[in-house]
């Protein structure tokens, strides 16, 4: 609005404003101040919209990845359960058919077959128990019955169960307790034993090839908690699996040659939390083997 034509002399300061033929140039007058480039409401709104869109895309991507991962793990779980059920059932049927048809005459061989049948039955029982327990945990929280239990009673029960089994698995089961003679703990005894059973069963399986056959159950207490440790001298757990070892359907290295479906540690860790405690993975002595530590409150 303040523009005007001014005469041009020899020196042309702004040739882009000068007319082509007449000696005049356009003087636009005082130029308006440049508009502010700060954070206007429009720009803030656009930024928030882009951030919301990116968050939504990230959430959809993570959700899709989680669903795919869960679907893959459940597929592996179904395949593993099918295989694990078929193997003992086939063995049971074969051995029982031979025993019932009186094909085995030698008493020593019959005894060996009966021990095999007993072992496969126990294996089948553990598998079905773990699958049913995991199914109940997924649907609802199990009912916990806590009572004061003598700690040495718990340890004796575990020792009587696993001494012979560990020997059959080529292991030396050692119990190292530093608990006072009358130490008691308020817990669900059956659930605590199941946790220790799962830990010892895993230790027997995954350290089967270890040079040192020692398998140790330790226990001690302080003013607030009681601690149980199950340690083996096997290959241990690689660093890349330590963060996921307690997830359902996750299994250690070389698990394809071992029985199980990857529920033992997941169940043990959830049961420990239900009891008000925790289950953690520690490094074994001399950085060898695996050591699982179960902490339970005394009251």
Coordinates of C-alpha atoms in Angstrom, one line a residue:
X1 CA 0.0 0.0 0.0
X2 CA 2.9 2.4 0.4
X3 CA 4.6 1.6 -2.9
X4 CA 5.7 4.4 -5.3
X5 CA 7.5 5.0 -8.5
X6 CA 10.9 6.7 -8.2
X7 CA 13.1 8.1 -10.9
X8 CA 16.3 6.0 -11.6
X9 CA 19.6 7.7 -12.3
X10 CA 22.8 6.1 -13.5
X11 CA 23.3 3.8 -10.5
X12 CA 20.5 1.3 -10.2
X13 CA 20.5 -0.2 -6.6
X14 CA 17.7 -2.6 -7.3
X15 CA 17.7 -3.7 -11.0
X16 CA 14.9 -6.2 -10.4
X17 CA 12.5 -3.4 -9.5
X18 CA 13.5 -1.2 -12.5
X19 CA 11.2 -0.8 -15.6
X20 CA 12.6 -2.1 -18.8
X21 CA 12.3 1.1 -20.9
X22 CA 11.3 4.0 -18.6
X23 CA 13.8 5.2 -16.0
X24 CA 11.7 4.4 -13.0
X25 CA 11.7 1.8 -10.4
X26 CA 9.2 0.5 -7.9
X27 CA 9.8 1.5 -4.3
X28 CA 7.7 -0.9 -2.2
X29 CA 8.0 1.3 0.9
X30 CA 8.5 -0.1 4.4
X31 CA 8.3 -3.9 4.3
X32 CA 6.1 -5.6 6.9
X33 CA 7.7 -7.6 9.7
X34 CA 8.3 -11.3 8.9
X35 CA 5.7 -13.6 10.4
X36 CA 6.8 -15.5 13.5
X37 CA 8.1 -19.0 12.9
X38 CA 7.5 -20.2 16.5
X39 CA 5.1 -22.9 17.8
X40 CA 1.8 -21.7 16.6
X41 CA -1.4 -23.6 17.7
X42 CA -1.6 -25.1 14.2
X43 CA 1.9 -26.4 14.3
X44 CA 1.4 -27.8 17.8
X45 CA -1.8 -29.6 16.7
X46 CA -0.1 -31.0 13.6
X47 CA 2.9 -32.2 15.7
X48 CA 0.5 -33.9 18.2
X49 CA -1.4 -35.5 15.4
X50 CA 1.9 -37.0 13.9
X51 CA 3.0 -38.2 17.3
X52 CA -0.4 -39.9 17.9
X53 CA -0.2 -41.5 14.5
X54 CA 3.3 -42.8 15.1
X55 CA 2.4 -44.1 18.6
X56 CA -0.7 -45.9 17.1
X57 CA 1.5 -47.4 14.4
X58 CA 4.0 -48.5 17.0
X59 CA 1.3 -50.0 19.2
X60 CA -0.2 -51.9 16.3
X61 CA 3.2 -53.2 15.2
X62 CA 4.1 -54.4 18.7
X63 CA 0.6 -55.9 19.2
X64 CA 0.9 -57.8 15.9
X65 CA 4.4 -58.9 16.7
X66 CA 3.3 -60.2 20.1
X67 CA 0.4 -62.0 18.6
X68 CA 2.6 -63.7 16.0
X69 CA 5.1 -64.6 18.7
X70 CA 2.4 -66.0 21.0
X71 CA 0.9 -67.9 18.1
X72 CA 4.2 -69.4 17.1
X73 CA 5.0 -70.4 20.7
X74 CA 1.6 -72.0 21.2
X75 CA 2.0 -73.9 17.9
X76 CA 5.4 -75.2 19.2
X77 CA 3.7 -76.0 22.5
X78 CA 0.9 -78.0 20.9
X79 CA 3.5 -79.8 18.8
X80 CA 5.7 -80.5 21.8
X81 CA 2.8 -81.7 23.9
X82 CA 1.6 -84.0 21.1
X83 CA 5.1 -85.5 20.8
X84 CA 5.6 -85.8 24.6
X85 CA 2.2 -87.5 25.0
X86 CA 2.8 -89.9 22.0
X87 CA 6.2 -91.0 23.2
X88 CA 5.4 -92.4 26.7
X89 CA 2.0 -93.7 25.5
X90 CA 3.7 -95.7 22.7
X91 CA 6.3 -97.0 25.1
X92 CA 3.7 -97.9 27.7
X93 CA 1.6 -99.8 25.1
X94 CA 4.5 -101.7 23.7
X95 CA 6.0 -102.8 27.1
X96 CA 2.6 -103.6 28.6
X97 CA 1.6 -105.7 25.6
X98 CA 4.8 -107.7 25.9
X99 CA 4.3 -108.1 29.7
X100 CA 0.7 -109.1 29.4
X101 CA 1.3 -111.6 26.6
X102 CA 4.0 -113.2 28.8
X103 CA 6.6 -112.7 26.1
X104 CA 9.3 -111.8 28.8
X105 CA 10.3 -114.9 30.8
X106 CA 13.4 -113.7 32.6
X107 CA 12.7 -112.1 35.9
X108 CA 15.5 -109.5 35.5
X109 CA 14.1 -108.4 32.2
X110 CA 10.6 -108.2 33.5
X111 CA 11.8 -106.0 36.3
X112 CA 13.6 -103.7 33.9
X113 CA 10.5 -103.4 31.8
X114 CA 8.4 -102.6 34.8
X115 CA 10.8 -99.9 35.9
X116 CA 10.6 -98.4 32.4
X117 CA 6.8 -98.5 32.5
X118 CA 7.0 -96.8 35.9
X119 CA 9.3 -94.1 34.7
X120 CA 7.2 -93.3 31.6
X121 CA 4.1 -93.2 33.8
X122 CA 5.8 -90.6 36.0
X123 CA 6.9 -88.6 33.0
X124 CA 3.4 -88.6 31.6
X125 CA 2.0 -87.6 35.0
X126 CA 4.4 -84.6 35.3
X127 CA 3.6 -83.5 31.7
X128 CA -0.2 -83.6 32.3
X129 CA 0.1 -81.9 35.7
X130 CA 2.2 -79.0 34.3
X131 CA -0.2 -78.5 31.4
X132 CA -3.3 -78.5 33.6
X133 CA -1.6 -76.2 36.2
X134 CA -0.6 -73.8 33.4
X135 CA -4.2 -73.8 32.1
X136 CA -5.6 -73.1 35.5
X137 CA -3.1 -70.2 36.0
X138 CA -4.1 -68.7 32.6
X139 CA -7.8 -68.7 33.5
X140 CA -7.8 -67.9 37.2
X141 CA -5.6 -67.5 40.3
X142 CA -5.4 -70.8 42.2
X143 CA -6.4 -71.0 45.8
X144 CA -3.4 -70.8 48.1
X145 CA -3.6 -72.6 51.5
X146 CA -0.8 -71.2 53.7
X147 CA 0.1 -72.7 57.0
X148 CA 3.2 -72.9 59.2
X149 CA 5.3 -75.8 57.9
X150 CA 8.6 -77.0 59.4
X151 CA 11.3 -76.2 56.9
X152 CA 13.1 -79.5 57.5
X153 CA 9.9 -81.4 56.7
X154 CA 9.8 -79.7 53.3
X155 CA 13.4 -80.6 52.6
X156 CA 13.0 -84.2 53.8
X157 CA 10.1 -84.6 51.5
X158 CA 12.0 -83.3 48.5
X159 CA 15.1 -85.4 49.4
X160 CA 13.1 -88.6 49.7
X161 CA 11.5 -88.0 46.3
X162 CA 14.6 -87.1 44.4
X163 CA 17.5 -89.1 45.9
X164 CA 16.6 -92.2 44.0
X165 CA 15.5 -90.4 40.8
X166 CA 18.7 -88.4 40.7
X167 CA 20.7 -91.6 41.1
X168 CA 18.8 -93.1 38.2
X169 CA 19.6 -90.0 36.1
X170 CA 23.3 -90.3 37.0
X171 CA 23.3 -87.5 39.5
X172 CA 24.5 -87.2 43.1
X173 CA 21.9 -85.3 45.0
X174 CA 23.4 -83.3 47.9
X175 CA 21.3 -81.4 50.5
X176 CA 23.1 -78.6 52.2
X177 CA 20.9 -76.9 54.8
X178 CA 21.9 -74.2 57.3
X179 CA 18.5 -73.8 58.8
X180 CA 17.9 -73.8 62.6
X181 CA 16.4 -77.2 63.7
X182 CA 12.9 -75.7 64.5
X183 CA 12.7 -73.3 61.6
X184 CA 9.2 -72.8 60.2
X185 CA 7.9 -71.0 57.2
X186 CA 4.3 -70.0 56.4
X187 CA 3.6 -71.2 52.9
X188 CA 1.6 -73.6 50.8
X189 CA 3.7 -76.8 51.3
X190 CA 2.4 -78.6 48.2
X191 CA 3.0 -75.6 45.9
X192 CA 6.5 -75.1 47.4
X193 CA 7.4 -78.7 46.7
X194 CA 6.1 -78.5 43.2
X195 CA 8.4 -75.5 42.6
X196 CA 11.4 -77.4 43.9
X197 CA 10.4 -80.5 42.0
X198 CA 10.3 -78.5 38.7
X199 CA 13.7 -77.0 39.4
X200 CA 15.4 -80.3 40.3
X201 CA 13.8 -82.0 37.3
X202 CA 15.1 -79.3 35.0
X203 CA 18.6 -79.6 36.6
X204 CA 18.7 -83.3 36.0
X205 CA 17.7 -83.0 32.3
X206 CA 19.9 -80.0 31.3
X207 CA 23.0 -81.1 33.1
X208 CA 22.8 -84.8 32.0
X209 CA 26.1 -84.5 30.1
X210 CA 28.0 -82.6 32.8
X211 CA 31.3 -84.1 34.0
X212 CA 30.5 -83.2 37.6
X213 CA 27.3 -85.1 38.6
X214 CA 26.7 -83.1 41.7
X215 CA 23.2 -81.6 42.1
X216 CA 22.8 -79.4 45.2
X217 CA 19.8 -78.3 47.2
X218 CA 20.8 -75.5 49.6
X219 CA 18.7 -73.7 52.2
X220 CA 19.2 -70.9 54.7
X221 CA 17.2 -68.2 56.4
X222 CA 17.5 -64.6 57.7
X223 CA 15.2 -62.5 59.8
X224 CA 12.6 -62.0 57.0
X225 CA 12.9 -64.9 54.5
X226 CA 13.9 -68.4 53.8
X227 CA 16.0 -69.2 50.7
X228 CA 16.2 -72.4 48.7
X229 CA 18.8 -72.9 45.9
X230 CA 18.9 -75.6 43.3
X231 CA 22.3 -75.7 41.5
X232 CA 23.8 -78.0 38.9
X233 CA 27.1 -78.2 37.2
X234 CA 25.9 -78.3 33.7
X235 CA 26.5 -75.9 30.8
X236 CA 24.5 -73.2 32.4
X237 CA 22.1 -70.8 30.6
X238 CA 23.5 -68.5 27.9
X239 CA 23.2 -64.7 28.4
X240 CA 20.8 -64.3 25.5
X241 CA 18.3 -66.6 27.1
X242 CA 18.5 -65.3 30.7
X243 CA 15.8 -62.6 30.2
X244 CA 13.3 -65.0 28.6
X245 CA 14.0 -68.2 30.5
X246 CA 10.9 -67.8 32.8
X247 CA 8.5 -67.3 29.9
X248 CA 6.0 -70.0 29.0
X249 CA 7.0 -72.4 26.2
X250 CA 10.6 -71.1 26.3
X251 CA 13.3 -73.8 26.5
X252 CA 17.0 -73.9 26.8
X253 CA 19.6 -74.8 24.2
X254 CA 19.6 -78.3 22.8
X255 CA 16.0 -78.7 24.1
X256 CA 15.0 -80.5 21.0
X257 CA 16.7 -83.7 22.3
X258 CA 15.1 -83.4 25.8
X259 CA 11.6 -84.1 27.0
X260 CA 9.3 -81.3 28.2
X261 CA 7.3 -78.5 26.7
X262 CA 8.9 -75.4 28.4
X263 CA 6.4 -74.9 31.2
X264 CA 8.4 -75.9 34.3
X265 CA 10.2 -72.6 35.0
X266 CA 7.3 -70.5 34.0
X267 CA 5.0 -72.3 36.4
X268 CA 7.7 -72.2 39.2
X269 CA 8.2 -68.5 38.8
X270 CA 4.4 -67.7 38.9
X271 CA 3.9 -70.0 41.9
X272 CA 6.7 -68.2 43.7
X273 CA 5.0 -64.9 43.2
X274 CA 1.6 -66.3 44.3
X275 CA 3.4 -67.3 47.6
X276 CA 4.7 -63.8 48.1
X277 CA 8.2 -64.7 47.1
X278 CA 10.4 -64.7 44.0
X279 CA 12.4 -67.1 41.8
X280 CA 15.5 -65.8 40.2
X281 CA 18.4 -67.1 38.2
X282 CA 21.9 -66.8 39.7
X283 CA 25.3 -67.7 38.3
X284 CA 26.6 -71.0 39.6
X285 CA 29.8 -71.4 41.5
X286 CA 32.9 -70.6 39.4
X287 CA 30.5 -69.2 36.8
X288 CA 29.5 -72.8 35.8
X289 CA 26.1 -74.4 35.8
X290 CA 22.8 -72.8 36.7
X291 CA 21.6 -71.8 40.1
X292 CA 17.9 -71.0 40.7
X293 CA 17.1 -69.2 44.0
X294 CA 13.6 -69.4 45.6
X295 CA 12.9 -66.8 48.2
X296 CA 9.9 -67.1 50.5
X297 CA 8.8 -64.8 53.3
X298 CA 8.9 -66.4 56.8
X299 CA 5.4 -64.9 57.6

